[in-house]
Amino acid sequence: MFSLLRSVTAAAIAVSLSGPAVVHAWSRCRNQPGDPGYPTAADWSTLNDTIYGRLVRVVPSVKACLELGCTEAQWESGIFRQTIPGSMNAYNWEQDYGPPPELCLRNGTACAQGDVPLYAVNATAVQHIQAGIRFAQDHDLRVVIKSSGHDYLGRSTARNSLLLWTAYFKTITFTEEFPIAGADQGPAVTVGSGVGLKTIYTAAKAQNKMFVGGSAVTVSAAGGYTQGAGHSAFSPIYGLAADNPLEYRVVLANGSFVTANSVSHPDLFWALRGGGAGSWGVVIDATLRTFPIFNATLHTVNVLTATLDQTVNLMATHATHIKDWDAVRAGQYFYLLAGPTPTSNSTLFVSTYFKDLDGDASKAQMSSFLDDARALGAIVQEESTITGPANDLVEGPDDQSGFNVILSSRLVPNSVYLDAPSNISIAYKRLLSQGVPAVLGHLVAGGQVAANANISSAINPAWRSAKTHVIGVQLWNETLSADDVQALRRNFTATVQPVLAELAGGASSGSYSNEADVLEPNFSVTFYGPNYSRLECIKAAYDSNDLFIVPTGVRSEHWDVEGMCQV
């Protein structure tokens, strides 16, 4: 489980009926088509020659699929969509909802470029990325970085931009000894920034290894995943994904290719681990700790409720039982899908991962919660277990994609579950009463995530005291007008964010920046906590010209929503 509001023009004029016109000028704008400094056709041709013909024209995924003749299965496939440079898994981020809107929808009669880059450097070598960066700097262009397009805040796409596309950095190398400055860091895997989690799980299994990763197939471990923190069903055992990198190799805004680890560029290494995706440079590869492979059991069960009150009571019951699984450091996804109306039936889908437990032991761990759910009158059904290598349990077949979605989230502190579990049910009741169609819960903190508080990195400290990561979800179909979509987005932020923030501790509460609301009103606190001022200093040192600006990224508050003009 990311910006759509158009900026005003480079110089906006406000006229008052009672006084003279006041001109509000931008301090700087990047070049766009039609500007005198925008590259000519000859300039683009020269870049293409420099990178040996790897400059590609980018179009929205609808247009690409019309040209390719995509099947419905391909449209909905994250694996397929990542082969299209202009595609985002959540394709609302390809749209510019205006005003005026520039859309390319499946039910539309016209196709505008929207918020999709104009060109992409289809990179397979460091030199390709360096050439793209030099070109963007020379011509003052908006730049975006994308591996797979698994991005819920629209950071991997931008109108009139140059895309640095890393999908084909596909190397995977395992080692039993990874030295840094002569000191062995132990077993590790080095993965290119185009390698998805599914591919790494399969390769790791062949080496009898496991690493910290999520369940989404198209997430790139060396991409925005660890830069945002990265959670896993096994985080309570091994920590966050960003707790486990040993090294990154990165192309910086000045075009230099550097190694960032605890010895070389340690400040950059600190920022790359949790300091936000897309803000620091183009990651070519990352080296991550590996662990011995282990068996685990995935326990799944569905719990059906008939009324809003029953649903709220179920979530209160779940909150009181969540500590049941602390001793075994289980990870869990508990996804509540609401019925067609706030007062109708809902379904709680619960998937729990138990390391080193068999099916019977896993059922025993869940029995107390399920017995209490039945006592509420809820229907417990389809309980099952699968035991096998952990790699197989978290490796899915594909990511469902090609839909419209926005998110709002908070990290809910462990103290809420210990001291005020009723607050959980109150929040769920408010969200469901507002018509939120799904609330996605993740038991991915506590345990080793909390124990790793001594690790020096840019990870939001809110992770260290959290128990769960909870997301409110809003979906829509293409029958909505652009104006309606904008109204829906504003209303979602205005209604869902306050509920989750209050649950998590108010104005100082934290959120997982990769699965959150791009309109988060105080993102520097919510996503980065007390680390933001240090991150700004590191940003100034490595990217003083703000080449790498993304929505809700470090220093993005100094730019318009499109990242085109400084404000």
XYZ file of C-alpha atoms in Angstrom:
567
model
C 0.000 0.000 0.000
C 1.316 9.337 -2.449
C 0.756 15.251 -5.803
C -2.175 16.090 -7.838
C -2.944 19.717 -7.169
C -1.751 22.004 -9.910
C 0.408 24.984 -9.049
C -0.353 28.407 -10.315
C 1.747 29.850 -13.120
C 5.305 31.037 -12.598
C 4.098 34.530 -11.694
C 0.624 34.812 -10.200
C -1.147 38.152 -10.096
C -3.815 38.874 -7.516
C -6.008 41.896 -8.140
C -7.829 43.587 -5.273
C -10.896 45.679 -6.003
C -9.800 48.198 -3.429
C -6.121 48.457 -4.273
C -3.382 47.950 -6.834
C -2.348 44.595 -8.256
C 0.097 42.634 -6.134
C 2.568 40.354 -7.891
C 3.641 37.161 -6.102
C 6.719 35.907 -7.946
C 8.458 32.584 -7.601
C 12.136 32.800 -6.648
C 13.030 30.140 -9.213
C 11.271 27.819 -11.644
C 12.618 24.811 -13.481
C 12.380 24.729 -17.254
C 9.302 23.267 -18.923
C 8.301 22.932 -22.594
C 7.948 26.412 -24.058
C 10.507 27.987 -21.745
C 13.616 29.465 -23.411
C 15.919 27.202 -21.410
C 14.049 23.971 -22.172
C 16.106 21.464 -24.201
C 15.745 21.524 -27.964
C 15.110 18.432 -30.032
C 18.820 18.429 -30.837
C 19.647 18.507 -27.115
C 17.456 15.481 -26.458
C 19.033 13.703 -29.416
C 22.493 14.359 -28.009
C 21.466 12.911 -24.652
C 20.085 9.858 -26.426
C 23.398 9.367 -28.252
C 25.310 9.780 -24.981
C 23.369 6.924 -23.345
C 23.472 4.726 -26.463
C 19.844 5.064 -27.486
C 18.321 4.469 -24.065
C 16.208 7.651 -23.956
C 12.540 6.711 -24.250
C 9.400 8.767 -24.724
C 7.050 8.234 -21.782
C 3.257 7.985 -22.039
C 0.525 7.249 -19.472
C -0.232 3.596 -18.843
C -3.622 3.792 -20.571
C -1.982 4.960 -23.788
C 0.824 2.435 -23.464
C -1.694 -0.363 -23.008
C -3.693 0.762 -26.022
C -0.505 0.562 -28.076
C 0.514 -2.796 -26.591
C -2.932 -4.371 -26.582
C -2.849 -5.147 -22.851
C -5.216 -7.720 -21.452
C -7.241 -6.989 -18.332
C -4.912 -9.288 -16.393
C -1.898 -7.305 -17.587
C -3.544 -3.991 -16.665
C -4.053 -5.237 -13.103
C -0.590 -6.825 -12.825
C 2.069 -4.919 -10.896
C 4.733 -7.123 -12.468
C 3.569 -6.218 -15.967
C 2.995 -2.550 -15.229
C 6.561 -2.066 -13.978
C 7.745 -2.715 -17.554
C 5.950 0.488 -18.656
C 8.045 3.562 -17.768
C 5.059 5.876 -17.272
C 2.990 3.440 -15.242
C 2.193 3.696 -11.539
C 0.598 0.808 -9.657
C -2.017 3.239 -8.339
C -2.653 5.021 -11.581
C -4.430 8.032 -10.104
C -0.883 9.392 -9.629
C -0.545 9.544 -13.407
C -3.437 12.011 -13.569
C -3.457 15.773 -13.148
C -6.875 16.521 -11.707
C -6.396 20.230 -12.238
C -7.724 22.741 -12.585
C -7.654 22.414 -15.495
C -7.563 18.607 -15.486
C -5.241 16.602 -17.742
C -6.405 13.009 -17.611
C -5.780 9.746 -19.399
C -8.477 7.366 -18.184
C -9.643 4.014 -19.472
C -13.162 5.324 -19.962
C -11.975 8.591 -21.516
C -12.124 9.727 -25.121
C -8.870 11.707 -24.957
C -5.499 11.081 -23.388
C -3.439 13.921 -21.913
C 0.063 13.526 -20.495
C -1.084 14.519 -17.008
C 1.493 13.994 -14.272
C 3.574 11.555 -16.324
C 7.201 12.383 -17.244
C 7.973 13.305 -20.834
C 11.173 11.286 -21.223
C 12.941 8.511 -19.342
C 16.540 7.400 -19.149
C 16.133 3.620 -19.324
C 19.279 3.015 -17.343
C 21.270 -0.196 -17.170
C 24.606 1.352 -16.153
C 25.778 3.989 -13.711
C 26.961 6.121 -16.632
C 23.384 6.352 -17.952
C 22.176 7.805 -14.647
C 25.123 10.201 -14.496
C 24.405 11.444 -18.021
C 20.739 11.994 -17.149
C 21.646 13.936 -14.015
C 24.148 16.141 -15.849
C 21.547 16.844 -18.539
C 18.902 17.744 -15.950
C 21.313 20.015 -14.098
C 22.513 21.724 -17.291
C 18.927 22.426 -18.420
C 17.377 22.885 -14.945
C 14.768 20.140 -15.371
C 12.429 18.470 -12.930
C 13.719 14.962 -12.173
C 11.973 11.901 -10.762
C 13.361 8.490 -9.853
C 11.394 5.295 -10.339
C 12.053 1.611 -10.073
C 8.694 -0.195 -10.137
C 6.026 2.467 -9.539
C 4.887 0.878 -6.265
C 4.320 4.297 -4.712
C 1.280 5.600 -2.860
C 2.310 9.266 -2.663
C 3.061 10.034 -6.321
C 6.777 10.608 -5.724
C 7.898 8.521 -8.714
C 6.153 10.618 -11.348
C 5.810 14.306 -12.236
C 4.562 16.367 -15.167
C 7.131 17.735 -17.637
C 9.925 15.838 -15.888
C 12.840 13.597 -16.822
C 12.516 10.126 -15.336
C 15.601 8.271 -14.160
C 14.293 4.718 -14.509
C 16.186 2.077 -12.525
C 13.980 -0.953 -13.225
C 16.757 -2.818 -15.024
C 19.411 -2.737 -12.326
C 18.819 -6.420 -11.636
C 21.976 -7.778 -10.001
C 21.753 -10.077 -6.946
C 24.936 -11.183 -5.174
C 25.120 -13.163 -1.919
C 28.122 -13.323 0.377
C 28.913 -14.911 3.731
C 31.294 -12.094 4.616
C 30.745 -8.430 3.817
C 33.650 -6.260 4.983
C 33.485 -2.527 5.675
C 36.838 -0.892 6.439
C 38.266 -4.347 7.124
C 35.554 -5.363 9.604
C 33.320 -8.262 8.601
C 29.614 -7.393 8.819
C 28.486 -10.984 8.266
C 26.300 -12.550 5.562
C 24.562 -10.161 3.176
C 22.987 -9.768 -0.228
C 23.660 -6.907 -2.646
C 20.646 -6.144 -4.845
C 20.173 -3.707 -7.693
C 17.515 -1.056 -7.290
C 15.338 -2.747 -9.902
C 15.048 -6.061 -8.052
C 11.643 -6.725 -6.500
C 11.019 -8.543 -3.239
C 9.620 -11.656 -4.920
C 12.823 -12.134 -6.896
C 14.987 -11.686 -3.802
C 12.935 -14.143 -1.745
C 13.337 -16.798 -4.426
C 17.067 -16.201 -4.777
C 17.556 -16.120 -1.001
C 15.740 -19.426 -0.553
C 18.181 -21.069 -2.958
C 20.980 -19.819 -0.668
C 19.160 -20.935 2.511
C 18.844 -17.287 3.477
C 16.133 -14.842 4.512
C 16.102 -11.041 4.595
C 13.737 -8.395 5.944
C 11.123 -7.625 3.306
C 7.406 -7.026 2.941
C 4.761 -9.004 1.107
C 4.356 -6.748 -1.959
C 5.951 -8.347 -5.009
C 6.961 -5.192 -6.873
C 8.516 -3.278 -3.973
C 12.212 -2.681 -4.671
C 14.297 -3.436 -1.590
C 17.047 -1.042 -2.712
C 14.573 1.640 -3.767
C 12.186 3.684 -1.679
C 11.375 0.762 0.646
C 14.322 1.083 3.023
C 14.572 4.848 2.469
C 11.110 5.150 4.016
C 11.792 2.600 6.831
C 10.210 -0.556 5.370
C 8.071 -2.871 7.494
C 7.748 -6.650 7.333
C 5.671 -9.401 8.893
C 8.973 -10.471 10.465
C 9.956 -6.998 11.694
C 9.101 -7.914 15.318
C 11.896 -10.513 15.002
C 14.490 -8.788 12.787
C 13.600 -5.097 12.916
C 12.596 -2.744 10.146
C 14.047 -3.080 6.679
C 15.972 0.159 7.262
C 17.597 -1.393 10.342
C 19.371 -3.895 8.109
C 21.208 -2.184 5.217
C 24.995 -2.297 5.428
C 25.750 -0.138 2.417
C 24.299 1.802 -0.509
C 25.926 2.831 -3.780
C 24.402 6.075 -4.995
C 24.702 8.603 -7.811
C 24.480 12.058 -6.247
C 23.047 15.292 -7.613
C 26.527 16.376 -8.750
C 26.859 13.175 -10.807
C 29.421 11.497 -8.578
C 29.051 7.794 -7.772
C 29.663 7.151 -4.081
C 29.497 4.406 -1.501
C 27.539 5.206 1.647
C 28.069 3.097 4.744
C 29.120 3.502 8.368
C 32.595 4.680 7.298
C 32.164 6.286 3.865
C 29.688 9.192 3.739
C 28.150 8.142 7.086
C 25.814 11.151 7.133
C 24.307 10.092 3.796
C 24.091 6.510 5.046
C 22.192 7.809 8.084
C 19.734 9.726 5.870
C 19.156 6.883 3.403
C 17.867 4.672 6.199
C 14.472 6.196 6.906
C 14.998 9.766 5.690
C 12.440 9.480 2.901
C 12.321 8.008 -0.590
C 13.664 9.831 -3.626
C 15.386 12.713 -1.815
C 19.053 11.734 -1.635
C 20.227 10.458 -4.990
C 19.752 7.549 -7.364
C 20.462 4.303 -5.529
C 22.153 1.817 -7.833
C 22.283 -1.024 -5.327
C 22.061 -1.754 -1.624
C 23.665 -4.391 0.547
C 21.322 -5.890 3.142
C 21.877 -8.273 6.022
C 20.690 -11.822 5.512
C 19.659 -14.377 8.120
C 19.493 -18.169 8.116
C 16.310 -19.416 6.495
C 13.665 -20.637 8.920
C 10.266 -22.279 8.897
C 7.171 -20.377 9.892
C 3.432 -20.782 9.881
C 0.980 -18.423 8.256
C -2.343 -18.535 10.100
C -5.294 -16.971 8.264
C -8.867 -16.472 9.404
C -11.843 -14.306 8.506
C -14.166 -12.809 11.120
C -17.573 -11.541 9.971
C -19.686 -9.020 11.849
C -23.300 -8.025 11.247
C -23.524 -4.482 12.663
C -21.380 -1.452 13.312
C -21.481 -2.010 17.059
C -20.405 -5.608 16.641
C -17.534 -4.533 14.424
C -16.405 -1.915 16.907
C -16.540 -4.450 19.728
C -14.524 -6.888 17.619
C -11.763 -4.331 17.123
C -11.763 -3.589 20.851
C -11.378 -7.315 21.478
C -8.534 -7.526 18.989
C -6.804 -4.604 20.687
C -6.917 -6.338 24.073
C -5.540 -9.567 22.591
C -2.739 -8.070 20.521
C -0.317 -8.551 23.396
C -1.060 -12.314 23.275
C 1.483 -12.654 20.488
C 4.321 -10.628 22.037
C 6.162 -13.610 23.475
C 6.507 -15.246 20.049
C 7.045 -11.913 18.271
C 4.377 -12.646 15.689
C 3.688 -10.286 12.827
C 0.140 -9.751 11.653
C -1.947 -8.023 8.991
C -5.498 -7.334 10.209
C -7.511 -5.777 7.393
C -11.049 -4.600 8.048
C -13.245 -4.241 4.974
C -16.458 -2.370 5.651
C -19.828 -3.337 4.292
C -21.826 -1.249 1.812
C -23.092 1.044 4.605
C -21.500 2.048 7.926
C -24.124 0.071 9.879
C -23.913 -3.148 7.837
C -21.694 -6.207 7.950
C -17.896 -6.021 7.820
C -15.137 -8.605 7.469
C -11.848 -8.695 9.348
C -9.178 -10.605 7.421
C -6.385 -11.678 9.782
C -3.054 -13.099 8.562
C -0.533 -13.907 11.311
C 3.049 -15.086 10.848
C 4.603 -17.302 13.542
C 8.307 -18.089 13.354
C 9.254 -21.659 14.305
C 5.695 -22.690 15.249
C 3.686 -25.425 13.552
C 0.027 -25.218 12.569
C -1.384 -26.531 15.836
C 0.760 -24.203 17.940
C -0.264 -21.262 15.752
C -3.950 -22.075 16.174
C -3.415 -22.241 19.907
C -1.911 -18.758 19.815
C -5.023 -17.431 18.065
C -7.660 -19.350 20.010
C -8.274 -16.877 22.821
C -8.949 -13.993 20.432
C -11.187 -16.108 18.214
C -13.144 -17.475 21.179
C -13.842 -13.949 22.352
C -14.828 -12.938 18.806
C -17.381 -15.755 18.750
C -18.686 -14.630 22.140
C -19.524 -11.285 20.532
C -21.690 -13.088 17.979
C -19.162 -12.690 15.173
C -18.759 -15.516 12.675
C -15.295 -17.063 12.515
C -14.636 -18.870 9.270
C -11.993 -20.192 6.908
C -9.346 -20.682 9.572
C -6.300 -22.318 8.032
C -2.539 -22.667 8.415
C 0.369 -23.119 6.030
C 3.792 -24.110 7.341
C 6.974 -23.838 5.322
C 10.031 -21.708 4.578
C 9.354 -18.105 5.601
C 10.378 -16.915 2.127
C 7.453 -18.792 0.580
C 4.923 -17.411 3.051
C 5.608 -13.729 2.333
C 6.282 -14.103 -1.398
C 3.055 -13.389 -3.260
C 2.329 -14.107 -6.943
C 1.758 -10.479 -8.011
C 0.513 -7.069 -6.824
C -2.992 -6.042 -7.855
C -2.601 -2.699 -9.621
C -4.260 -0.300 -12.017
C -6.702 1.256 -9.526
C -7.237 4.607 -7.776
C -6.340 4.869 -4.096
C -5.183 7.308 -1.440
C -4.087 6.537 2.110
C -3.827 8.134 5.532
C -1.950 6.451 8.357
C -0.471 6.567 11.830
C 1.902 4.532 13.966
C -0.166 3.598 17.006
C 1.941 3.500 20.185
C 2.180 0.373 22.283
C 0.990 2.484 25.237
C -2.423 2.890 23.609
C -2.908 -0.880 23.537
C -1.683 -1.251 27.123
C -3.404 1.710 28.750
C -6.324 2.745 26.540
C -7.409 -0.062 24.201
C -10.924 1.405 24.103
C -9.468 4.290 22.078
C -8.869 1.797 19.276
C -12.544 0.921 19.001
C -13.543 4.587 19.219
C -11.273 5.402 16.274
C -12.631 2.503 14.212
C -16.210 3.599 14.913
C -15.455 7.143 13.772
C -13.720 5.951 10.611
C -16.451 3.513 9.641
C -19.155 6.070 10.405
C -17.418 8.460 8.011
C -17.706 5.848 5.263
C -14.051 4.765 5.118
C -14.244 1.516 3.100
C -11.203 -0.208 4.611
C -8.896 0.131 7.607
C -5.675 -1.829 7.243
C -3.871 -2.805 10.439
C -0.266 -4.025 10.589
C 1.310 -5.582 13.666
C 4.850 -4.896 12.429
C 6.421 -3.035 15.352
C 7.389 -3.834 18.904
C 9.879 -6.627 19.532
C 13.113 -6.025 17.657
C 11.808 -2.793 16.142
C 11.676 -1.345 19.650
C 14.947 -3.017 20.656
C 16.720 -1.369 17.710
C 16.159 2.119 19.125
C 19.925 2.291 19.692
C 20.627 2.169 15.956
C 21.600 5.603 14.668
C 19.533 6.279 11.537
C 16.905 8.663 10.193
C 14.038 6.294 11.029
C 11.242 8.217 12.727
C 11.563 7.463 16.470
C 7.795 6.946 16.528
C 8.509 3.493 15.093
C 10.401 2.507 18.249
C 7.448 3.069 20.571
C 4.776 1.866 18.114
C 2.825 -1.348 18.199
C 0.946 -1.112 14.921
C 0.776 0.783 11.660
C -2.857 1.592 10.791
C -4.035 2.884 7.402
C -7.325 4.385 6.323
C -8.044 3.743 2.646
C -10.096 5.624 0.043
C -10.831 4.142 -3.387
C -12.815 5.506 -6.321
C -13.752 4.564 -9.850
C -13.614 6.575 -13.048
C -17.197 7.760 -12.931
C -16.035 10.607 -10.673
C -15.238 13.911 -12.316
C -11.894 15.580 -11.712
C -13.579 18.109 -9.416
C -15.204 15.295 -7.473
C -11.866 13.542 -7.074
C -10.278 16.703 -5.714
C -13.166 17.158 -3.276
C -12.919 13.510 -2.229
C -9.184 13.859 -1.542
C -9.596 17.038 0.505
C -12.437 15.525 2.517
C -10.438 12.342 3.145
C -7.526 14.301 4.570
C -9.813 16.551 6.613
C -11.767 13.683 8.186
C -9.516 10.607 8.407
C -6.209 12.210 9.354
C -7.535 13.834 12.575
C -9.025 10.542 13.769
C -5.796 8.620 13.289
C -3.671 11.445 14.677
C -5.780 11.649 17.831
C -5.508 7.889 18.293
C -1.720 7.994 17.915
C -1.035 10.924 20.236
C -2.007 14.141 18.481
C 0.170 16.686 16.689
C 3.418 14.914 17.507
C 2.250 11.494 16.304
C 4.175 9.651 13.624
C 3.410 7.869 10.372
C 5.125 5.511 7.932
C 6.037 7.832 5.075
C 5.681 5.187 2.325
C 2.038 4.448 3.145
C 0.517 7.778 4.038
C -1.319 10.880 2.858
C 0.578 13.176 0.487
C -1.571 16.017 1.857
C -0.426 15.331 5.429
C -0.570 18.864 6.914
C 2.595 18.698 9.037
C 4.604 16.073 7.192
C 8.018 17.135 8.519
C 6.934 16.144 12.035
C 4.634 13.256 11.127
C 7.050 11.480 8.779
C 10.452 12.447 10.177
C 9.919 13.509 13.796
C 12.911 15.178 15.477
C 15.210 14.117 12.635
C 13.988 16.721 10.166
C 16.464 19.508 10.926
C 19.420 17.147 10.578
C 17.969 15.783 7.345
C 17.737 19.333 5.985
C 21.433 19.865 6.691
C 22.376 16.628 4.941
C 20.142 17.549 2.014
C 21.938 20.891 1.693
C 25.304 19.132 1.688
C 24.453 16.563 -0.980
C 21.775 18.296 -3.077
C 22.099 22.045 -2.568
C 20.201 22.749 -5.813
C 17.233 20.557 -4.828
C 17.453 18.315 -7.871
C 15.741 15.493 -6.011
C 12.489 16.952 -4.690
C 9.501 14.715 -4.036
C 6.103 15.391 -2.433
C 6.511 15.315 1.370
C 10.269 14.800 0.973
C 12.933 16.842 2.729
C 12.821 20.488 1.585
C 9.675 19.925 -0.499
C 7.931 22.617 1.564
C 10.121 25.131 -0.271
C 8.594 24.121 -3.632
C 5.159 24.136 -5.200
C 3.196 20.880 -5.256
C 4.639 19.967 -8.660
C 8.235 20.513 -7.615
C 8.637 23.036 -10.418
C 8.877 26.403 -8.687
C 10.369 27.463 -5.380
C 7.935 29.234 -3.088
